[in-house]
XYZ file of C-alpha atoms in Angstrom:
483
model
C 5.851 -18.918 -25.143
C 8.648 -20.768 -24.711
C 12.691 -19.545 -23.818
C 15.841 -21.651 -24.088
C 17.382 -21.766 -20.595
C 20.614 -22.930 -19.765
C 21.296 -26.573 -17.348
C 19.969 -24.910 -14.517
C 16.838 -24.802 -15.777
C 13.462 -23.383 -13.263
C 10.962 -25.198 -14.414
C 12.823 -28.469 -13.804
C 11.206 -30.436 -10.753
C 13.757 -29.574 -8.353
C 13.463 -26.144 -9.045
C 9.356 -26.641 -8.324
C 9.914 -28.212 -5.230
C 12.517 -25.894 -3.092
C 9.894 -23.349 -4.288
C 7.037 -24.629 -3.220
C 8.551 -24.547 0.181
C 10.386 -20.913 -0.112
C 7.277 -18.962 -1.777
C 4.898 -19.501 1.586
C 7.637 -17.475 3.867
C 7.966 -14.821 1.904
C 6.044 -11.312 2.780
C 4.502 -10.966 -0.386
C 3.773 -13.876 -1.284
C -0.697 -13.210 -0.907
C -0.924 -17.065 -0.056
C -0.403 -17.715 3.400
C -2.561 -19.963 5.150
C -3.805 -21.536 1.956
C -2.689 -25.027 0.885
C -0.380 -24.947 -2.234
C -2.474 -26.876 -5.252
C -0.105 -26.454 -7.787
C 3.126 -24.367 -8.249
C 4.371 -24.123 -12.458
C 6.817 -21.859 -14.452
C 5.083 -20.117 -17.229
C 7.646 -17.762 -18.090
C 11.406 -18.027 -17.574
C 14.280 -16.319 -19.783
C 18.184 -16.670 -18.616
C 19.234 -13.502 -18.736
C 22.844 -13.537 -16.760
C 24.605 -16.581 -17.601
C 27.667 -18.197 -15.909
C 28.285 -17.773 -12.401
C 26.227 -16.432 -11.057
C 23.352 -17.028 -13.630
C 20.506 -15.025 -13.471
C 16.481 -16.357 -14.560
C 14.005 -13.859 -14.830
C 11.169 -16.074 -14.157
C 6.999 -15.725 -13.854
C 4.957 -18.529 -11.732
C 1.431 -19.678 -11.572
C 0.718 -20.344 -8.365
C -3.273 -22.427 -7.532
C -4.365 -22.494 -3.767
C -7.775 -21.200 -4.659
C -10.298 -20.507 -6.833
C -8.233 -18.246 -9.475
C -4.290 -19.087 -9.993
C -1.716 -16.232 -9.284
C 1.080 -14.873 -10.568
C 4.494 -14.171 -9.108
C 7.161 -12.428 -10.813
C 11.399 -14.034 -9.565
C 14.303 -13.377 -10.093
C 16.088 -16.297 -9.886
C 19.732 -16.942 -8.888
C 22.407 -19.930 -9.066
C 25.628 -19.857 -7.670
C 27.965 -22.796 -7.411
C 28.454 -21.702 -3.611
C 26.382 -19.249 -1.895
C 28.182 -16.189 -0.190
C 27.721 -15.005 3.260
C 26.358 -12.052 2.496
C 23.674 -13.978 0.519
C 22.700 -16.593 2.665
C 19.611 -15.179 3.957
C 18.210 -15.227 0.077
C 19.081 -18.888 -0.290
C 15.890 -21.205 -1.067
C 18.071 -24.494 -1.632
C 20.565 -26.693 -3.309
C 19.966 -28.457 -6.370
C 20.578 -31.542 -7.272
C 24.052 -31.122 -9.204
C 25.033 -29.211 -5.734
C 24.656 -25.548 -7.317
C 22.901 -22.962 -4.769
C 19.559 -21.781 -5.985
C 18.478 -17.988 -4.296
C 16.213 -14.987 -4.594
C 18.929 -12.902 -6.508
C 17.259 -9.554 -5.685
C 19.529 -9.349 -3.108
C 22.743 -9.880 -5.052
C 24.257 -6.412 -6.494
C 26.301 -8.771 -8.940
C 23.749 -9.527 -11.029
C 20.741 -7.245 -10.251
C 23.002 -4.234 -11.835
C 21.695 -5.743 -15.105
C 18.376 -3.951 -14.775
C 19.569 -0.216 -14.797
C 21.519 -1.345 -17.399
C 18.632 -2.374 -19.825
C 16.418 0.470 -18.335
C 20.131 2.890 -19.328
C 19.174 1.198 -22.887
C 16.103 1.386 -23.362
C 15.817 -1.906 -25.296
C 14.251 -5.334 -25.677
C 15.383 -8.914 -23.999
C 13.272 -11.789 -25.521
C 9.569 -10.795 -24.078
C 10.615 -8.079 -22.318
C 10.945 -4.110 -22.945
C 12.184 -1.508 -20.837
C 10.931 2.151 -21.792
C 12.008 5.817 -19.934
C 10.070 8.397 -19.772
C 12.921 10.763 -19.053
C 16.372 11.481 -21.139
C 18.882 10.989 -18.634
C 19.246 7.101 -17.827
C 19.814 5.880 -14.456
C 23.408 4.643 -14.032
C 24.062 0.994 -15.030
C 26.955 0.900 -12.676
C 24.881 1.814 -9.474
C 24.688 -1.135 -6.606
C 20.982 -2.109 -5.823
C 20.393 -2.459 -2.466
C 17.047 -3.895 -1.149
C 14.381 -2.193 0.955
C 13.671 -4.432 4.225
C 10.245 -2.733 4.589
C 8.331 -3.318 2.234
C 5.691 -5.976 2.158
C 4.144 -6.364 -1.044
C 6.556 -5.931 -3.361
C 10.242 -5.628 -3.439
C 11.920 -2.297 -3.604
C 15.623 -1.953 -4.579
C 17.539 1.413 -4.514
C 20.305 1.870 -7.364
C 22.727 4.725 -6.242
C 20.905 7.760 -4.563
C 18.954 8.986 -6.865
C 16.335 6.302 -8.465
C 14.712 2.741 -6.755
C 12.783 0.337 -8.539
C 9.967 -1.143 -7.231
C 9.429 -4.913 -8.453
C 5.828 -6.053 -8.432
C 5.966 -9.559 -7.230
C 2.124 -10.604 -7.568
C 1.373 -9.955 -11.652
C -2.005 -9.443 -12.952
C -2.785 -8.037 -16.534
C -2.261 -4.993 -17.842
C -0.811 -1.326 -16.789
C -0.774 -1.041 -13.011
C -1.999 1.770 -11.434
C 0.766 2.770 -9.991
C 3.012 3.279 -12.958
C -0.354 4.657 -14.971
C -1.209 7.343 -11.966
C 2.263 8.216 -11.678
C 2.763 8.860 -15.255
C -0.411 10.965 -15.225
C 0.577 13.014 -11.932
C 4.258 14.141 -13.553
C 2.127 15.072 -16.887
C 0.349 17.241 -14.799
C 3.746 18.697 -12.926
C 2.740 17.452 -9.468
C 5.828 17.882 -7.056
C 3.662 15.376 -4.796
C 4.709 12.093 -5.818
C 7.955 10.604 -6.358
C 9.077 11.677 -10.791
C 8.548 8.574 -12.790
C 11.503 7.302 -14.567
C 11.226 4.275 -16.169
C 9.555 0.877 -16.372
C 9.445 -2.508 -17.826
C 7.042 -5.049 -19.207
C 6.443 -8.091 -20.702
C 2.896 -9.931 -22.612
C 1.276 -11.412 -19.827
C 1.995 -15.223 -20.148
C -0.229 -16.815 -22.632
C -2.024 -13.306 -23.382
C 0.120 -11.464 -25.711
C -2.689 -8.805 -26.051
C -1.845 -8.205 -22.273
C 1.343 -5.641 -21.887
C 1.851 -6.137 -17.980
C 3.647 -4.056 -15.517
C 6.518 -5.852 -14.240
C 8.384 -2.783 -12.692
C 8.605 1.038 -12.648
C 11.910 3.515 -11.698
C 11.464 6.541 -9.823
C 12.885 8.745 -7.669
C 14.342 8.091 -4.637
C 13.953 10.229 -2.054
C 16.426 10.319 0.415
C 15.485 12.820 2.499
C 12.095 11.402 3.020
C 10.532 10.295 6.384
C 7.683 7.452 6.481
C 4.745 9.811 7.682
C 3.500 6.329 10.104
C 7.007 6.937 12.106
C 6.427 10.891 12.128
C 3.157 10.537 13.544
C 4.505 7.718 16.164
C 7.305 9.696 17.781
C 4.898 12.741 18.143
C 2.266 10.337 19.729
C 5.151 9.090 21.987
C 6.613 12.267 22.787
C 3.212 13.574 23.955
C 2.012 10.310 25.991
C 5.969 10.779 27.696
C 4.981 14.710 28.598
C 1.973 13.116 30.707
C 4.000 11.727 33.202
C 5.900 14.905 34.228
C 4.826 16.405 37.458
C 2.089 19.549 37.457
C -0.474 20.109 34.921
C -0.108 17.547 32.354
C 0.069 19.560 28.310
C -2.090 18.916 25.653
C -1.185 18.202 22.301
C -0.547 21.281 20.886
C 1.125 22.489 24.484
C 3.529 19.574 23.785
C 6.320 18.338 22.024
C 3.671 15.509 20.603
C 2.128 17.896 18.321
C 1.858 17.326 15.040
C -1.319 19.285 13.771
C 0.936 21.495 11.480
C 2.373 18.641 9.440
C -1.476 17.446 9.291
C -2.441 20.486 7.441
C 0.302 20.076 5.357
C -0.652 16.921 4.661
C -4.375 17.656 4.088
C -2.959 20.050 1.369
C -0.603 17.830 -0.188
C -3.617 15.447 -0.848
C -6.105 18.215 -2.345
C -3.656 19.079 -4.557
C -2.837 15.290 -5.629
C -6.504 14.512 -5.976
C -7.285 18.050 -8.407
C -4.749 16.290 -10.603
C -5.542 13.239 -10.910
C -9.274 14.845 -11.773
C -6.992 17.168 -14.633
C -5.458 14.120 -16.448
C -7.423 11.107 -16.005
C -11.262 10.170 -16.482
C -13.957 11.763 -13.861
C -17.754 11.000 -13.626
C -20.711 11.793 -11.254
C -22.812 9.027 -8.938
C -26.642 9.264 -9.230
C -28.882 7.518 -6.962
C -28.469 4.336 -8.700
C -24.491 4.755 -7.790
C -24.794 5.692 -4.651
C -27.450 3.044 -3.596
C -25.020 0.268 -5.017
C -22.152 1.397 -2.939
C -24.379 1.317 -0.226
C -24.855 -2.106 -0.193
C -21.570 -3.271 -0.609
C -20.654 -1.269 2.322
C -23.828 -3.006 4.320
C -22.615 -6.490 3.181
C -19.503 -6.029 4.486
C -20.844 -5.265 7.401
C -23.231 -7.853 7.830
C -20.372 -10.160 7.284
C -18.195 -8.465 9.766
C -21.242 -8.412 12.474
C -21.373 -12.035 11.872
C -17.564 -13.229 12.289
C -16.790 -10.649 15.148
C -18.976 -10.834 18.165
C -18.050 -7.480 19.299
C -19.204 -5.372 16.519
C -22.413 -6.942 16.456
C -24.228 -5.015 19.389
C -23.298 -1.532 17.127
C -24.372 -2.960 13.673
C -27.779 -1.363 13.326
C -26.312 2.030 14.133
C -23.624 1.614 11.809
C -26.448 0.761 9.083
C -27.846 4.176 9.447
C -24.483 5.705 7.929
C -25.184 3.625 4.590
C -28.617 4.073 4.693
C -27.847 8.301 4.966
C -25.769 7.922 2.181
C -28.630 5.932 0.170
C -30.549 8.499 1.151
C -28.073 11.206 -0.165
C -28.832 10.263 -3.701
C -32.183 9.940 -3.468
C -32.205 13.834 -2.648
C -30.214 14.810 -6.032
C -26.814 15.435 -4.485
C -24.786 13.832 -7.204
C -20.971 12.614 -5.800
C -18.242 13.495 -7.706
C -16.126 10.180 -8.717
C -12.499 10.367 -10.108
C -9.003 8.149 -9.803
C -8.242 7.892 -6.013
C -4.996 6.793 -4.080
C -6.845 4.156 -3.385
C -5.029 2.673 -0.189
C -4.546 5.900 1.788
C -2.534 5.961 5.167
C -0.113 7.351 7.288
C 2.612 4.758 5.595
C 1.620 5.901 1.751
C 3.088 9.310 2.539
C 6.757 10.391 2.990
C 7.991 14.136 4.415
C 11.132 14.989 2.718
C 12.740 17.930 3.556
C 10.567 20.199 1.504
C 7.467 18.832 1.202
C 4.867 16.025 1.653
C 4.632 13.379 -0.770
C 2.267 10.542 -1.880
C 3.831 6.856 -2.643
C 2.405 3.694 -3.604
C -0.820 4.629 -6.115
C -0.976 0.273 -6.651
C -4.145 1.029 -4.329
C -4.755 -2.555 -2.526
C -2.697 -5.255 -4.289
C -5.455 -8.083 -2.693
C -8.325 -6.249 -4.787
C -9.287 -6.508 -8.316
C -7.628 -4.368 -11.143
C -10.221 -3.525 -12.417
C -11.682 -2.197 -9.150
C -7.820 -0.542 -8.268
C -8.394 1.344 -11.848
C -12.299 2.466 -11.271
C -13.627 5.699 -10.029
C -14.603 6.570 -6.761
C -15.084 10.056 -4.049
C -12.122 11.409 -3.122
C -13.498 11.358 0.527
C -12.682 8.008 0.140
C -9.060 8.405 1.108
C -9.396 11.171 3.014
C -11.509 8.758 5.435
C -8.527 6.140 4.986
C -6.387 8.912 6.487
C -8.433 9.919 9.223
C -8.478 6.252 10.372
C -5.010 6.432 10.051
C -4.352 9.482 12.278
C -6.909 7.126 14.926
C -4.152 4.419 14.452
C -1.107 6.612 15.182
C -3.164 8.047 18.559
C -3.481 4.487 19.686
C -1.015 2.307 18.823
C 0.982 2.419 21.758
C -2.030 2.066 23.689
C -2.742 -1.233 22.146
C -1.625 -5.110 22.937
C -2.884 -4.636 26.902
C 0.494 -3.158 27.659
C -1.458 0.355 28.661
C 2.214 1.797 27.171
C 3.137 2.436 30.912
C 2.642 -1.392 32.301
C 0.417 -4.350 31.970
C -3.239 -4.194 31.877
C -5.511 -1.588 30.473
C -4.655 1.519 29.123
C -4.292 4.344 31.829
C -7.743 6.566 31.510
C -5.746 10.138 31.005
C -3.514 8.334 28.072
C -6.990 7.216 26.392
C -8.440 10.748 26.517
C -4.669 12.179 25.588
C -5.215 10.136 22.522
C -8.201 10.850 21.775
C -7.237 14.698 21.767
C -3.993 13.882 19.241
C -6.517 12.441 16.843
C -8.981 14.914 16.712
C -6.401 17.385 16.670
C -4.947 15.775 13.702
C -8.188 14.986 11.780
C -9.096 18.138 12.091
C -5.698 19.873 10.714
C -5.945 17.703 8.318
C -9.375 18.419 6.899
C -8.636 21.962 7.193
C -5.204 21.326 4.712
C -7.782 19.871 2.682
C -10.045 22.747 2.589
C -7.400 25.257 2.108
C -5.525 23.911 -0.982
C -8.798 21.636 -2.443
C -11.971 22.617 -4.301
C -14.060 21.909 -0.673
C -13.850 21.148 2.758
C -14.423 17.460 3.944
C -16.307 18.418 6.933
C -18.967 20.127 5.166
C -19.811 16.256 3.311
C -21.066 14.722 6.879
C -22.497 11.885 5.347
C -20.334 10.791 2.947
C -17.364 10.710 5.231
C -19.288 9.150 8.203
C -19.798 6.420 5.252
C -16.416 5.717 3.962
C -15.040 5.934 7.972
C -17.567 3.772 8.739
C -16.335 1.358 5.756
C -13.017 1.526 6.634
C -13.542 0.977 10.302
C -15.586 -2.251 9.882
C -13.185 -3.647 7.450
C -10.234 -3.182 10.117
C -12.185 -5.360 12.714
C -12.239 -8.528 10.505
C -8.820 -7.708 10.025
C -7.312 -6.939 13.184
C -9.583 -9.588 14.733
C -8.044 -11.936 12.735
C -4.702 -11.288 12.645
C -4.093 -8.787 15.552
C -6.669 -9.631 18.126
C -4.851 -7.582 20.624
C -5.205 -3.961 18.449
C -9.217 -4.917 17.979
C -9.970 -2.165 21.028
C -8.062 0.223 17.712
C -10.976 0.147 15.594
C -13.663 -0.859 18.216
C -12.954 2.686 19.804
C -13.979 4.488 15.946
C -17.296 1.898 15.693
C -18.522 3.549 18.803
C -17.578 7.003 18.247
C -19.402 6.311 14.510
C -22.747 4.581 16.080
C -23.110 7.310 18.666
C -22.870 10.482 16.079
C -25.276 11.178 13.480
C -24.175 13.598 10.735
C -25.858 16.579 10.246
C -27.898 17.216 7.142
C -25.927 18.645 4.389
């Protein structure tokens, strides 16, 4: 497909070139590190003109084997503002400012007004899924935290998430979401609207480009919850006498767990309502198994550390091999999919889930297939590991240099188990069983989860390795008992 753009036009050279610089330093751009092969515009449609202009604009993107996709939106300005200087990427030739217009209110206000619509520009259609439109006057104002995509709020009631990497199709998010309000969930944040265009070159392809929901703004990131609690108790520990535990403290956080725990049974009976369930046989179970062992044969080989613990850590896969060998079929279903402490919010109400993309880096196909729900819940129980430790982490023992102190270690320790264990019981209360009572299928998924965060903390965060070291040794020196 081709669009008629006006003089400024992106897929000129100079265009290419300022953004084959810019797209490297941005956090979501999925490239880093990689050498860029080839940078192209296969989609671009003016749709602000004047000053500013406004491109909404798709590139392909080679630095390895398969080429990306990267949704813009593209701004010119004859000068640049101060407020928008931080979103410049460069000056074009003819001395007009070229920047990443998410960040300018001016001309991003045209998106709530085609979502208030309802209508079509060019290849692109905007749909609601509720009557009442958002306002087309609200000012958008970007989200600083988030790291895949880009997330801008429009008044106080809705924010749009952008999807900055594209791949084909409906993404999960936006189809999970849909699914969850259909089923009157009050545990994720009410779908509102979204857009979409052909993927380029694939008209057969609708692709998500963006959804509207809403905003929540009484909500509280569940990671910085669990942080000040950890803080609060590790800062009751050096008052003089008897040093509290957790729950003796102002660090505890157990009833929020259980809330928690609940909050996810109840998204996860759901999702099993309105989408597509199956079981895993033994032929299901034994594949999984050997992903999970190749993973960690590839871990074992690239990190020194875990290598004394890897046969140990085989005997979880091999248990859960075992498992469907002796006719205990696993129930599979849609998942969150990338489960954590940061995927959940606590408004003032109640706990709710965020974020169903599951891991952007994966395949869609794999984001949209079936798996245990003890999946996630194992993501969260690593999670609840993280929050214990955190401060604990980078040699700065959270008190001074050097190793952690030995009573802030076993202080830790206690907040996690605490908290894994409030949470499992949530689980059980509100959900169909209780976690704990599925030994070897959790061990398995923990175990998972554990060895993929030392090839990634070893390679990016060297100094929180002892994180997940401390889980690998917990997991090799337990065996689960039989179901």
């Amino acid at each position: 497909m081709t669009y008629s753009t006006r003089p400024h036009d992106p897929s000129s050279g100079a265009v290419i070139a300022l953004l084959r610089d810019w797209l490297p330093q941005q956090r979501w751009f999925a490239g880093k590190g990689r050498p860029l092969r080839g940078v192209g515009v296969v989609h671009s449609l003016e749709v602000v003109s004047g000053d500013p202009a406004l491109h909404h604009t798709v590139l392909r993107v080679e630095h390895g084997a398969d080429p990306e996709h990267y949704q813009l939106l593209l701004g010119v300005r004859e000068s640049l503002p101060a407020r928008l200087a931080h979103a410049s990427i460069g000056r074009l030739p003819n001395g007009n400012c070229l920047y990443d217009a998410v960040y300018d209110a001016e001309v991003t206000r045209w998106l709530p007004e085609r979502f208030a619509a309802a209508d079509t520009v060019g290849p692109l259609s905007f749909h609601r899924r509720r009557a009442e439109a958002p306002d087309p006057a609200s000012v958008g104002l970007v989200i600083a935290a988030e790291q895949s995509n880009t997330s801008i709020v429009f008044g106080d009631d809705v924010i749009l998430k952008l999807f900055r990497r594209l791949v084909p199709g409906v993404n999960p998010d936006l189809e999970v979401s849909i699914a969850l309000a259909g089923a009157g969930s009050r545990r994720i944040p009410a779908p509102v609207a979204w857009f979409e265009m052909p993927f380029p070159n694939d008209e057969h392809q609708p692709t998500t480009l963006g959804m509207l929901q809403e905003y929540l703004r009484t909500g509280t990131d569940g990671w910085e919850l669990a942080k000040t609690s950890v803080r609060d108790l590790y800062a009751g520990q050096e008052v003089r006498g008897p040093r509290p535990s957790a729950h003796e403290s102002g660090g505890d956080f157990a009833g929020e767990s259980f809330r928690l725990g609940a909050a996810t049974a109840e998204v996860h009976a759901d999702l099993a309502r309105s989408l597509p369930t199956a079981a895993a046989g033994p032929a299901e179970l034994a594949a999984i198994a050997r992903d999970m062992e190749r993973r960690l044969d590839a871990a074992a080989e690239a990190v020194p550390d875990l290598a004394p613990f890897a046969d140990r850590l085989r005997e979880a896969y091999a248990d859960l091999e075992e498992l469907g060998r002796d006719d205990h079929p696993v129930a599979l279903q849609r998942i969150h999919g990338d489960f954590h402490l940061g995927q959940v919010m606590r408004t003032a109400t109640r706990w709710v889930l965020i974020d169903f993309e599951g891991e952007p880096a994966r395949p869609l196909s794999e984001r949209r297939s079936l798996h245990s729900p003890l999946r996630d819940i194992a993501a969260m129980l690593r999670s609840f590991d993280y929050a214990a430790r955190h401060l604990l982490a980078g040699g700065g023992g959270f008190w001074g240099r050097g190793a952690p102190a030995p009573h802030l270690v076993r202080r830790a320790e206690e907040w996690a188990t605490r908290n894994r264990d409030a949470f499992c019981a949530g689980y059980a209360d509100a959900g169909p069983f209780d976690p704990r009572t599925e030994p070897v299928l959790l061990r398995a998924f923990e175990t998972d989860k554990a060895v993929y965060e030392v090839m990634y903390e070893s390679g990016n965060r060297p100094s929180w390795l002892p994180v997940p070291m401390s889980a690998v040794r917990r997991l090799s020196e337990r065996s689960p008992q039989p179901h």
